[in-house]
Coordinates of C-alpha atoms and ligand atoms in Angstrom, one line a residue:
X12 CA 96.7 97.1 72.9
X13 CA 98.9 94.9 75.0
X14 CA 99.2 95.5 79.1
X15 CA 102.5 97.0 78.4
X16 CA 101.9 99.4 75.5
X17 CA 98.3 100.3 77.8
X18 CA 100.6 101.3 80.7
X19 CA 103.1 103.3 78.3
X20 CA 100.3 105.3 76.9
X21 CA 99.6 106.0 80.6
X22 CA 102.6 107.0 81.6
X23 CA 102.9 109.3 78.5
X24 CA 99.6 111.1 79.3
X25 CA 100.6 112.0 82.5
X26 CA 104.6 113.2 81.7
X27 CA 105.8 109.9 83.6
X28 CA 107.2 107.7 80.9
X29 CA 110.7 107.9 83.1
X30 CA 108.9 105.5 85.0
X31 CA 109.1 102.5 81.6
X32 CA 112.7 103.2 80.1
X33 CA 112.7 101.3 76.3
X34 CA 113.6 98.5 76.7
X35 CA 112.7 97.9 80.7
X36 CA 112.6 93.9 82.0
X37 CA 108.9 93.8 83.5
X38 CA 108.0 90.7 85.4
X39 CA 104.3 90.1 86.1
X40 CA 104.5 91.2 89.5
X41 CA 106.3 94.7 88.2
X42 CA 103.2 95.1 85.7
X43 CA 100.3 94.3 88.5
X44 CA 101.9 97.2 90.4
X45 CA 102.2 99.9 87.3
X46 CA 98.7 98.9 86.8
X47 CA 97.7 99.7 90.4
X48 CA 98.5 102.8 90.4
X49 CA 96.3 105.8 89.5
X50 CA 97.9 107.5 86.8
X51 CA 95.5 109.6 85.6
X52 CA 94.8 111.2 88.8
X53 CA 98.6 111.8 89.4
X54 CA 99.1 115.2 86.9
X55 CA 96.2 117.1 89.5
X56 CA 97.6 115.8 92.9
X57 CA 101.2 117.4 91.6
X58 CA 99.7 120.2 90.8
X59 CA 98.7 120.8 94.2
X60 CA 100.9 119.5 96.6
X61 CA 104.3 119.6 94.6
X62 CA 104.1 122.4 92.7
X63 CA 102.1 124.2 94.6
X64 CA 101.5 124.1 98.7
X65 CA 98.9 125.1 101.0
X66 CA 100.4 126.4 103.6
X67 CA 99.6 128.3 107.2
X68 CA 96.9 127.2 110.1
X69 CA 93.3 127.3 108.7
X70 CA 91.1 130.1 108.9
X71 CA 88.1 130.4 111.1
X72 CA 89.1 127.4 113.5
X73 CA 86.7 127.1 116.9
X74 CA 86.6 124.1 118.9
X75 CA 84.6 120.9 118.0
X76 CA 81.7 120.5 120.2
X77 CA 81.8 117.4 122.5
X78 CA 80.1 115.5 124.8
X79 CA 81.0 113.7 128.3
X80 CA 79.7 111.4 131.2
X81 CA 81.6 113.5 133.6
X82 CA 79.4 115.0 136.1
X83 CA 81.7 118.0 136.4
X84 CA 81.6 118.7 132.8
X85 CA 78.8 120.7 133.4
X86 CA 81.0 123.4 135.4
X87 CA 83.1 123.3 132.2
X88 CA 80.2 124.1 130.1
X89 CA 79.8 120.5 128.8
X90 CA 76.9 118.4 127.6
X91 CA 76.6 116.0 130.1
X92 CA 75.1 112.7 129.2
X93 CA 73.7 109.7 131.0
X94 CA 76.0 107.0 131.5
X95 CA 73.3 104.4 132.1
X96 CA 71.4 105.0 129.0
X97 CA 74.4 105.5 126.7
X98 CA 75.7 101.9 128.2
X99 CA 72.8 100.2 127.8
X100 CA 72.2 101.2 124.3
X101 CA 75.9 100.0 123.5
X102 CA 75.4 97.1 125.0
X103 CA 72.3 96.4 123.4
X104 CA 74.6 96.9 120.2
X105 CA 77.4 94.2 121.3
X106 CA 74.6 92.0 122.4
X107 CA 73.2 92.0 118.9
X108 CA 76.5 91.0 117.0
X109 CA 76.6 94.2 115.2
X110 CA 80.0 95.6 116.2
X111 CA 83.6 94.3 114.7
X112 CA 86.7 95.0 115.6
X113 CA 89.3 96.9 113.1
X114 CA 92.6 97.5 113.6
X115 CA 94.5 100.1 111.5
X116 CA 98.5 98.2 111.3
X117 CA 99.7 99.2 108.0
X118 CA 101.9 102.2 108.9
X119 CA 105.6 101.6 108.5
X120 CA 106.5 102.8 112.3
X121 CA 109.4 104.7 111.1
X122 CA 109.9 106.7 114.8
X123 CA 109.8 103.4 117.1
X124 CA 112.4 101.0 115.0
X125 CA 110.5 97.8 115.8
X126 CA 112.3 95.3 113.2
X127 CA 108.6 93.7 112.2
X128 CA 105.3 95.1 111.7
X129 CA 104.2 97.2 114.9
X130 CA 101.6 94.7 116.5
X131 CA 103.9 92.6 116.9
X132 CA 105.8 94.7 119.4
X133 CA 105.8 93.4 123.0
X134 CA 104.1 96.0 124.5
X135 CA 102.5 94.5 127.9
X136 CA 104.9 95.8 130.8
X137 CA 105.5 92.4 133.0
X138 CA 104.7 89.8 130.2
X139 CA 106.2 91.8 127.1
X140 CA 102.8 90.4 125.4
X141 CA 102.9 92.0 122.0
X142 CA 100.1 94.5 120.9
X143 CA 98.3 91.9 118.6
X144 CA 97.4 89.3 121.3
X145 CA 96.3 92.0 123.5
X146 CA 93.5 93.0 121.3
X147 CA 92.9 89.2 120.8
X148 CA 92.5 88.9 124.1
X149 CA 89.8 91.8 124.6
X150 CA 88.3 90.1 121.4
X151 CA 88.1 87.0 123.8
X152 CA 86.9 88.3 126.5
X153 CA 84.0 90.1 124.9
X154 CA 82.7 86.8 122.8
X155 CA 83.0 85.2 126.5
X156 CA 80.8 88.1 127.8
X157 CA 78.5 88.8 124.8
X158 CA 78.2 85.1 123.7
X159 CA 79.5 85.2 120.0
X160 CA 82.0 85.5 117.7
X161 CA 83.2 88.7 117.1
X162 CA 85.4 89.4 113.9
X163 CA 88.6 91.1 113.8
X164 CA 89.8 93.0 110.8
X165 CA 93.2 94.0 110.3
X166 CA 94.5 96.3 107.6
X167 CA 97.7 95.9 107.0
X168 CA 100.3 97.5 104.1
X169 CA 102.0 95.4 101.1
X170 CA 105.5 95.8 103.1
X171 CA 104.0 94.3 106.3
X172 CA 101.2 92.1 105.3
X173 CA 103.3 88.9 104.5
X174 CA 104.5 89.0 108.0
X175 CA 101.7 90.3 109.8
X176 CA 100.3 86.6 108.4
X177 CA 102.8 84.8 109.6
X178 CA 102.4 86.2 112.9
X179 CA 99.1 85.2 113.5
X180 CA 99.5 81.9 112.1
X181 CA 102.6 81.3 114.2
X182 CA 100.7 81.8 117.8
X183 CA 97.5 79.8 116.6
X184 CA 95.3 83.5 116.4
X185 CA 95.8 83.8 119.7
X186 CA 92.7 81.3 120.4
X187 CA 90.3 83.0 118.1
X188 CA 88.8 81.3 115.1
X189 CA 91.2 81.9 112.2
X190 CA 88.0 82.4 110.3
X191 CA 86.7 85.5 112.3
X192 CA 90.3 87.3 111.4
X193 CA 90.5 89.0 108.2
X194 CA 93.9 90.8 107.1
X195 CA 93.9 92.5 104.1
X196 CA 96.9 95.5 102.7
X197 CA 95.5 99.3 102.0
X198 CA 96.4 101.0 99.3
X199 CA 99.5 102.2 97.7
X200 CA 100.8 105.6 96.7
X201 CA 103.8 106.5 94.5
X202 CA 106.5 109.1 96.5
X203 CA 107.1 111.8 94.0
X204 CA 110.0 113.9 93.5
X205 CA 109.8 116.9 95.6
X206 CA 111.5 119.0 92.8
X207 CA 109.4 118.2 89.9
X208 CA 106.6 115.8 90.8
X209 CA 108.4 112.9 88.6
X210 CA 107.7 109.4 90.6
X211 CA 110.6 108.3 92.4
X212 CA 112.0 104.9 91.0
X213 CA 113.0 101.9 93.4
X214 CA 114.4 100.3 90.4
X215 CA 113.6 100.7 86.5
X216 CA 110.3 100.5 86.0
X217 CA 109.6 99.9 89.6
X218 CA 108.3 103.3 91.5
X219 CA 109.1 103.7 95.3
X220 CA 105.3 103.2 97.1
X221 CA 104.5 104.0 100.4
X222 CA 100.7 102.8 102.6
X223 CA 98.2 106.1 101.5
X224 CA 98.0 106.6 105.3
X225 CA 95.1 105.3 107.7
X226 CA 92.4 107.7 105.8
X227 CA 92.9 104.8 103.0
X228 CA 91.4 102.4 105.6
X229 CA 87.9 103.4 104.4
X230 CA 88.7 102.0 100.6
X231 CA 90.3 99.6 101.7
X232 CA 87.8 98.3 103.4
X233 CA 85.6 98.2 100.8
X234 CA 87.8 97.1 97.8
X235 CA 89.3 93.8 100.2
X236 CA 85.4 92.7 100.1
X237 CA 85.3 93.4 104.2
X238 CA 82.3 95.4 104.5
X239 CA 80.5 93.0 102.5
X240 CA 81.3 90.5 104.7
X241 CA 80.6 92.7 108.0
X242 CA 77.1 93.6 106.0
X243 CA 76.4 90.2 105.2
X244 CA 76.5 89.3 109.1
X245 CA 74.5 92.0 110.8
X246 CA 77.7 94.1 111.6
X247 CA 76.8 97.7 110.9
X248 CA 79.6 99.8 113.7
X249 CA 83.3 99.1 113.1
X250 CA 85.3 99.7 116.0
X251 CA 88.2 101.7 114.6
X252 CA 91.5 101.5 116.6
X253 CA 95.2 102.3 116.1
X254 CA 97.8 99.4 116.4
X255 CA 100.0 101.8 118.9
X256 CA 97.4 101.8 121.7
X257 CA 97.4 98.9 124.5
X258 CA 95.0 100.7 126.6
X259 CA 92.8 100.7 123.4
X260 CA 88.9 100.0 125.0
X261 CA 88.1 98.0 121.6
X262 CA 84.4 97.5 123.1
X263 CA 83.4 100.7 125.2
X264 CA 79.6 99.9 125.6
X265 CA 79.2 103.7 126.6
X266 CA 81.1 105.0 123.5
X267 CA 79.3 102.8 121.2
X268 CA 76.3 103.7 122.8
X269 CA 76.6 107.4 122.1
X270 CA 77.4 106.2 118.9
X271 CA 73.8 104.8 118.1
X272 CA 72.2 107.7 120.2
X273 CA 69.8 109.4 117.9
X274 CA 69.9 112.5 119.8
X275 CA 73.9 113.0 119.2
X276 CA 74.9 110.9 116.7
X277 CA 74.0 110.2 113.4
X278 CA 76.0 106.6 113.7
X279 CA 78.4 107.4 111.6
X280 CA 81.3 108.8 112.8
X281 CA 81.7 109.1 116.3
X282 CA 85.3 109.8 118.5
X283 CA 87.2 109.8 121.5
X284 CA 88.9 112.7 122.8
X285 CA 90.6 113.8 125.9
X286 CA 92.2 117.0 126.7
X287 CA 95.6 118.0 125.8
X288 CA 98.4 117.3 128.9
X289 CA 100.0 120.2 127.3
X290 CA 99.7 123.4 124.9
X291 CA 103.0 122.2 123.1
X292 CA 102.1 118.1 123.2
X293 CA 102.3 116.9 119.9
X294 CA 98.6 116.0 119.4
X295 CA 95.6 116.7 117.0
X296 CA 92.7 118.0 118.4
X297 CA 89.1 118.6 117.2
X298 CA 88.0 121.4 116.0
X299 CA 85.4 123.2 113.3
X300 CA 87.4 124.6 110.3
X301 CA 85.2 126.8 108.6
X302 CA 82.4 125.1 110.4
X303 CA 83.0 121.9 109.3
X304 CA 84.4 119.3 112.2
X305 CA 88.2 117.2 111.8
X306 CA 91.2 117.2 113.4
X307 CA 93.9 120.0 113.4
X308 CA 97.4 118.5 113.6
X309 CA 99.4 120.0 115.9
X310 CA 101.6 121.4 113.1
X311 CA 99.3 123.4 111.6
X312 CA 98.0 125.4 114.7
X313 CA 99.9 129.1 115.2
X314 CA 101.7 129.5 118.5
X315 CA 98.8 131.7 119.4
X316 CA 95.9 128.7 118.7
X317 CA 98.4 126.6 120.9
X318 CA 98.3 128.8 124.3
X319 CA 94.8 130.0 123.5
X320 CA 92.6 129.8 126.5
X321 CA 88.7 129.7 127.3
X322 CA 86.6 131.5 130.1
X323 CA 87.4 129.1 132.0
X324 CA 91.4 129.0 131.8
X325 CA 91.7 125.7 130.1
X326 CA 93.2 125.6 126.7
X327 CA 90.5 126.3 123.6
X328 CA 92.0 123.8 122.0
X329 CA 92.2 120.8 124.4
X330 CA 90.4 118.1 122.5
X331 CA 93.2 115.6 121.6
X332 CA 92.6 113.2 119.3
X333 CA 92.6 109.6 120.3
X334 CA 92.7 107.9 117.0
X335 CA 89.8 105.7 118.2
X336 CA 86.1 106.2 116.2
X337 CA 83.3 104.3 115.9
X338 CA 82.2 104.2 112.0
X339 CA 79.1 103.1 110.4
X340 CA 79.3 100.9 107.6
X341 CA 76.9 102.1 105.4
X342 CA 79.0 105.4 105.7
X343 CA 82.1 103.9 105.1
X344 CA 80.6 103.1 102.0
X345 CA 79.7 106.4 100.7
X346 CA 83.3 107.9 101.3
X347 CA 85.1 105.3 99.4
X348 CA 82.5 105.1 96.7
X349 CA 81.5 108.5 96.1
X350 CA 83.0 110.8 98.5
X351 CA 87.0 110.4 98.6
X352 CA 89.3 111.9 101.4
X353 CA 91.4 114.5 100.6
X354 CA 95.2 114.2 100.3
X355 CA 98.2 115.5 102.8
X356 CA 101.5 116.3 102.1
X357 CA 104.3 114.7 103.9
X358 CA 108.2 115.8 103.1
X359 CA 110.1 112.6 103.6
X360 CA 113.4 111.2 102.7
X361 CA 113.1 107.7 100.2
X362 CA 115.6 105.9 99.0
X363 CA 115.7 106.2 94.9
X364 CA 117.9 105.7 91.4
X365 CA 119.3 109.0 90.7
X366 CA 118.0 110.1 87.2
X367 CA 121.6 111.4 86.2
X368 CA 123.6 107.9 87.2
X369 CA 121.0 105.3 87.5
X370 CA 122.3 104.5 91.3
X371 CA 120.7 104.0 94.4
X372 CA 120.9 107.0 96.5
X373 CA 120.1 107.0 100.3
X374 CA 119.2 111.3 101.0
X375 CA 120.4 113.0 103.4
X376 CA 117.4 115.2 103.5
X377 CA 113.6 114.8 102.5
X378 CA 113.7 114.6 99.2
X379 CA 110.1 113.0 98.6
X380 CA 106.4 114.0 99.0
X381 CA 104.1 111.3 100.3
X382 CA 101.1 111.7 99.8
X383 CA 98.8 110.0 103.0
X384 CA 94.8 110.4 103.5
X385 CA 93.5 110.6 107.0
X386 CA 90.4 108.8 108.4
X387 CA 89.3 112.1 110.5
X388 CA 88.6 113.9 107.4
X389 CA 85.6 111.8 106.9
X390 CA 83.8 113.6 110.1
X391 CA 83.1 116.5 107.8
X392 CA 81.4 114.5 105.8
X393 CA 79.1 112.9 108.2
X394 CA 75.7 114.5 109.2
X395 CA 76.1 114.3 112.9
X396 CA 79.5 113.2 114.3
X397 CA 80.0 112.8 117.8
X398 CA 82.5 113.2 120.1
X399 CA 82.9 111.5 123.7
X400 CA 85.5 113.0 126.0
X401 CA 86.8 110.0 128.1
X402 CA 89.2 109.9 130.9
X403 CA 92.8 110.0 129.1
X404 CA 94.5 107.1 131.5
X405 CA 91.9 104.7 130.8
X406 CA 91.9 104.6 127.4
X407 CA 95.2 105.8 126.4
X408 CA 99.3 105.0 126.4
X409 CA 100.5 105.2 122.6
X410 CA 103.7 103.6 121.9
X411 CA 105.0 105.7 118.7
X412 CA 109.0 107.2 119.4
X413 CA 111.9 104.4 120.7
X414 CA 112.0 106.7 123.8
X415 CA 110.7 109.4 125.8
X416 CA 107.5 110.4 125.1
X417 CA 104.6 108.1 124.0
X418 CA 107.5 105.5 124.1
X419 CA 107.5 101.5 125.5
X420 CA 108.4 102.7 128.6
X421 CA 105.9 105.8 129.3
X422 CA 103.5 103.3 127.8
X423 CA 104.3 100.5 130.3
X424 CA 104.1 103.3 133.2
X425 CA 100.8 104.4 132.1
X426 CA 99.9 100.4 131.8
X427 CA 101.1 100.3 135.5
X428 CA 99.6 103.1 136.8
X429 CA 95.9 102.1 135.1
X430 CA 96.1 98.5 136.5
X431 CA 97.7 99.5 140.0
X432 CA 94.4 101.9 140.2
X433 CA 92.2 99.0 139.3
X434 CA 93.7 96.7 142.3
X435 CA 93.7 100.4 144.4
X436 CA 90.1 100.1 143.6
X437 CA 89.0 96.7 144.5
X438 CA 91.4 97.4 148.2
X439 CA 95.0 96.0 147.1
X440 CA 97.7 98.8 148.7
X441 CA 99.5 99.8 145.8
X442 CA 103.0 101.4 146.4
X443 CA 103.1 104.9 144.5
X444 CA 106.6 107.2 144.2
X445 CA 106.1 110.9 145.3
X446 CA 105.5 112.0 141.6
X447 CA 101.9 109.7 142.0
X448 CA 102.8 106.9 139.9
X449 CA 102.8 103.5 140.8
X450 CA 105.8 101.9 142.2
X451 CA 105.3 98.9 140.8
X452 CA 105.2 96.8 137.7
X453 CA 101.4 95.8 136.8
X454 CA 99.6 94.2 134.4
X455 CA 95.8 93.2 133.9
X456 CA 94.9 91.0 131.0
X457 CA 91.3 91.4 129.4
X458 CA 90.9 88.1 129.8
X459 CA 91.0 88.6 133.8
X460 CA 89.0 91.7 133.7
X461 CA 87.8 94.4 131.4
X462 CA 87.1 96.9 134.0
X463 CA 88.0 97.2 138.0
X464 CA 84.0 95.6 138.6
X465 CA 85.9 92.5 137.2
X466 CA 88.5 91.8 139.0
X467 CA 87.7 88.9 141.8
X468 CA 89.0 90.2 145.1
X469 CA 89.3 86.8 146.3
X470 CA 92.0 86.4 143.8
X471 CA 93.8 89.4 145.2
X472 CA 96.7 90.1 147.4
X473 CA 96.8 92.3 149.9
X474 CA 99.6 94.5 149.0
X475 CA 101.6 95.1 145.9
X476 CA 105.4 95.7 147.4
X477 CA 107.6 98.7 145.7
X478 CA 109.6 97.3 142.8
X479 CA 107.4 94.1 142.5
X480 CA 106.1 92.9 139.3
X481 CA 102.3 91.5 139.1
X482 CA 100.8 90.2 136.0
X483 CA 97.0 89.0 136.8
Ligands
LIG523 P1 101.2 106.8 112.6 O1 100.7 108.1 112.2 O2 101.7 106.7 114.0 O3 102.3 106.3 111.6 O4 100.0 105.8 112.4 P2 103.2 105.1 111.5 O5 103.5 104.9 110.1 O6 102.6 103.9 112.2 O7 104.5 105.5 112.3 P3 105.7 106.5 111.9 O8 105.0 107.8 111.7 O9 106.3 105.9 110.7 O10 106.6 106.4 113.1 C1 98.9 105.7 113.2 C2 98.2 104.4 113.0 O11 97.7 104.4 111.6 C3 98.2 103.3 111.0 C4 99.4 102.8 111.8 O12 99.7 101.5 111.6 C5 99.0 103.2 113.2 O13 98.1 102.2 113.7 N1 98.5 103.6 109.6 C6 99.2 104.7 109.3 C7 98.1 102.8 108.6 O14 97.5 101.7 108.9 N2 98.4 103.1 107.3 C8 99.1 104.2 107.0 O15 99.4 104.4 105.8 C9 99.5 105.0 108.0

């Protein structure tokens, strides 16, 4: 049978020959990506996310243990753990090679409106460095202190990957090694029809595909031949971080340590939470559903999980979700060989030729189901995942929405306010307005100093004057 008459027989099989109208023009390119997709496991995922739909909060949802290096965790009724041991071990870990860096950038950053794929946003508040060199330049500053290369892995989508590429060529990989960067695209899902689960049609016999959300990071990682390489050089903890995070700590000796800890960890998924600013802040948090740990999106928590408080008066569930892990690779993979993450619905609206005219038609309204995987579902699968609460300004200042909240500039005050507490720290005055920020524009780059013990004091100035703008 030839390629084409394989992919009709497909397409029949699963009630989608819509998608190969007799007669359709199919270049090779148009082929390669029929033949990508999973048709066979199509007719089931319709089943249960078009036709039918799980809906409501889960049932029997508690609060995901965690643990913390806070001393006053134990008043909260926290396991406290040592600092000192947990750092050690993680930096016995970075010592050793055995840690890489990967960065999840294949999401298509609908809410911000960035033109380009999102690391490539300037997102430093004085310099406007974008997101991308700003891991580079934690990358460099760990080789400088742990005395190797690191790698970087990057997964990027099919609609950004071209110019994610460019990018990196373009500023020289920021002074790394274009050999220890390796960019490869996640997987691809069809959007189906919301009415009847048909697959929505770009053009004939080409389907409208969206990234299978960062959950396919864990495949793709696998398939692009990545944790073979990491394998094949002593790398056994990946570093998991979001592309949206400048305050990302890439390499957090006392989070990877906890990661490695037999005690608490079974090294192979481990997070980073910190507690909820708000009952109604759009976060997922960590919790047991049915026993079994993950992350419950803010969505699907009733009004009552939302205000519910402990003994103690803080919300039960505070444990937001930072969207950084630690993963091991052997685990990895296990989920993407034998062990696949389940699929979410998402209503969306994608552009598509009408059935009835054979025009392009821009909705109004969500006509589509995506379907995305999530990498927190893999927790449940692990034997022992861990979770570290860590101190929310230090680690955390998304830039998702064009404004307000989690925007550039509530990400560039939280930048400010971080680095004006480092220079508070090592005896600078810092100017702060009567709501506690800092009055000031600041930024730190890794390369200057990873933490406030960094910073050289004889490199300081004395004051930082309201209004001024520092980058060090
Ligand atoms: P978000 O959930 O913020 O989605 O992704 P997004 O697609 O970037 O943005 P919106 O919702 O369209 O505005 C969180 C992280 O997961 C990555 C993103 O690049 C970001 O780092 N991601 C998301 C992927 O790598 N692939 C996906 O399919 C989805």
């Amino acid at each position: 049978m030839d390629r084409i008459a394989a992919i009709r027989a497909l397409l029949e099989d699963c009630d989608q020959s819509h998608v190969l109208p007799d007669g359709a023009q199919l270049t090779d390119q148009m082929l390669h990506r029929l033949e990508s997709i999973e048709w066979d496991s199509l007719p089931a995922l319709i089943n249960e996310h078009v036709r039918t739909r799980r809906e409501g909060s889960p049932a029997n949802l508690e609060p995901a243990p965690h643990v913390t290096v806070d001393p006053e965790g134990e008043g909260r009724g926290v396991e406290v753990l040592d600092p000192a041991q947990l750092q050690e071990q993680g930096e016995a870990l970075l010592a050793a090679g055995r840690v890489a860096a990967f960065a999840v950038a294949g999401g298509q950053g609908t809410r911000l409106g960035w033109h380009g794929p999102k690391g490539t946003f300037p997102a430093s508040p004085v310099t406007g460095k974008p997101l991308f060199r700003l891991f580079a330049e934690q990358i460099l500053a760990a080789q400088k202190k742990w005395g190797h290369s690191i790698r970087w892995y990057i997964m990027t989508s099919e609609a950004n990957d071209a110019a994610t590429r460019g990018f990196f060529l373009d500023n020289r990989c920021f002074g790394l090694d274009r050999r220890q960067i390796m960019i490869f695209p996640q997987g691809m899902m069809p959007a189906l029809d919301m009415r009847d689960g048909k697959v929505l049609l770009e053009a004939p016999g080409v389907p409208a595909m969206s990234p299978d959300g960062h959950g396919g990071s864990l495949k793709a990682l696998q398939r692009s031949g990545a944790l073979d390489q990491m394998e094949g050089r002593g790398v056994d903890v990946i570093s998991y971080f979001q592309v949206d995070n400048p305050l990302v700590q890439i390499f957090d000796p006392i989070f990877l340590g906890l990661h490695v800890d037999a005690g608490h960890s079974s090294g192979e998924f481990t997070s980073k939470m910190a507690s909820k600013l708000r009952s109604d802040e759009k976060v997922g948090v960590f919790a047991l559903r049915d026993g079994k740990p993950g992350v419950v999106e803010y969505s699907d928590l009733s009004s009552e999980e939302l205000e519910a408080v402990d003994t103690s008066g803080r919300l039960l569930f505070r444990a937001g979700n930072l969207a950084t892990h630690a993963i091991g690779t052997s685990f990895v993979r296990r989920v993407a060989g034998e062990a696949p993450l389940p699929w979410h619905r998402a209503d969306k609206k994608v552009a598509c030729i009408s059935p009835a005219t054979g025009q392009l038609i821009h909705p109004e309204e969500p006509n589509a189901v995506k379907l995305e995987r999530f990498v927190f579902d893999a927790m449940a699968l692990a034997k022992k995942p861990a979770i570290l609460e860590v101190d929310r300004d230090a680690h955390f200042a998304p830039i998702k929405n064009a404004e307000g909240e989690d925007s550039p500039a509530s990400s560039n005050q939280l930048q400010s306010d971080l680095y004006g507490s480092w220079l508070e720290e090592a005896g600078v005055k810092i100017p702060r307005r009567s709501d506690g920020h800092v009055d000031a524009v600041i930024e730190i780059s890794p390369t200057t100093a990873m933490t406030p013990q960094d910073l050289d004091s004889g490199q300081l100035p004395d004051a930082v004057e309201p209004g001024e703008s520092l980058a060090l």
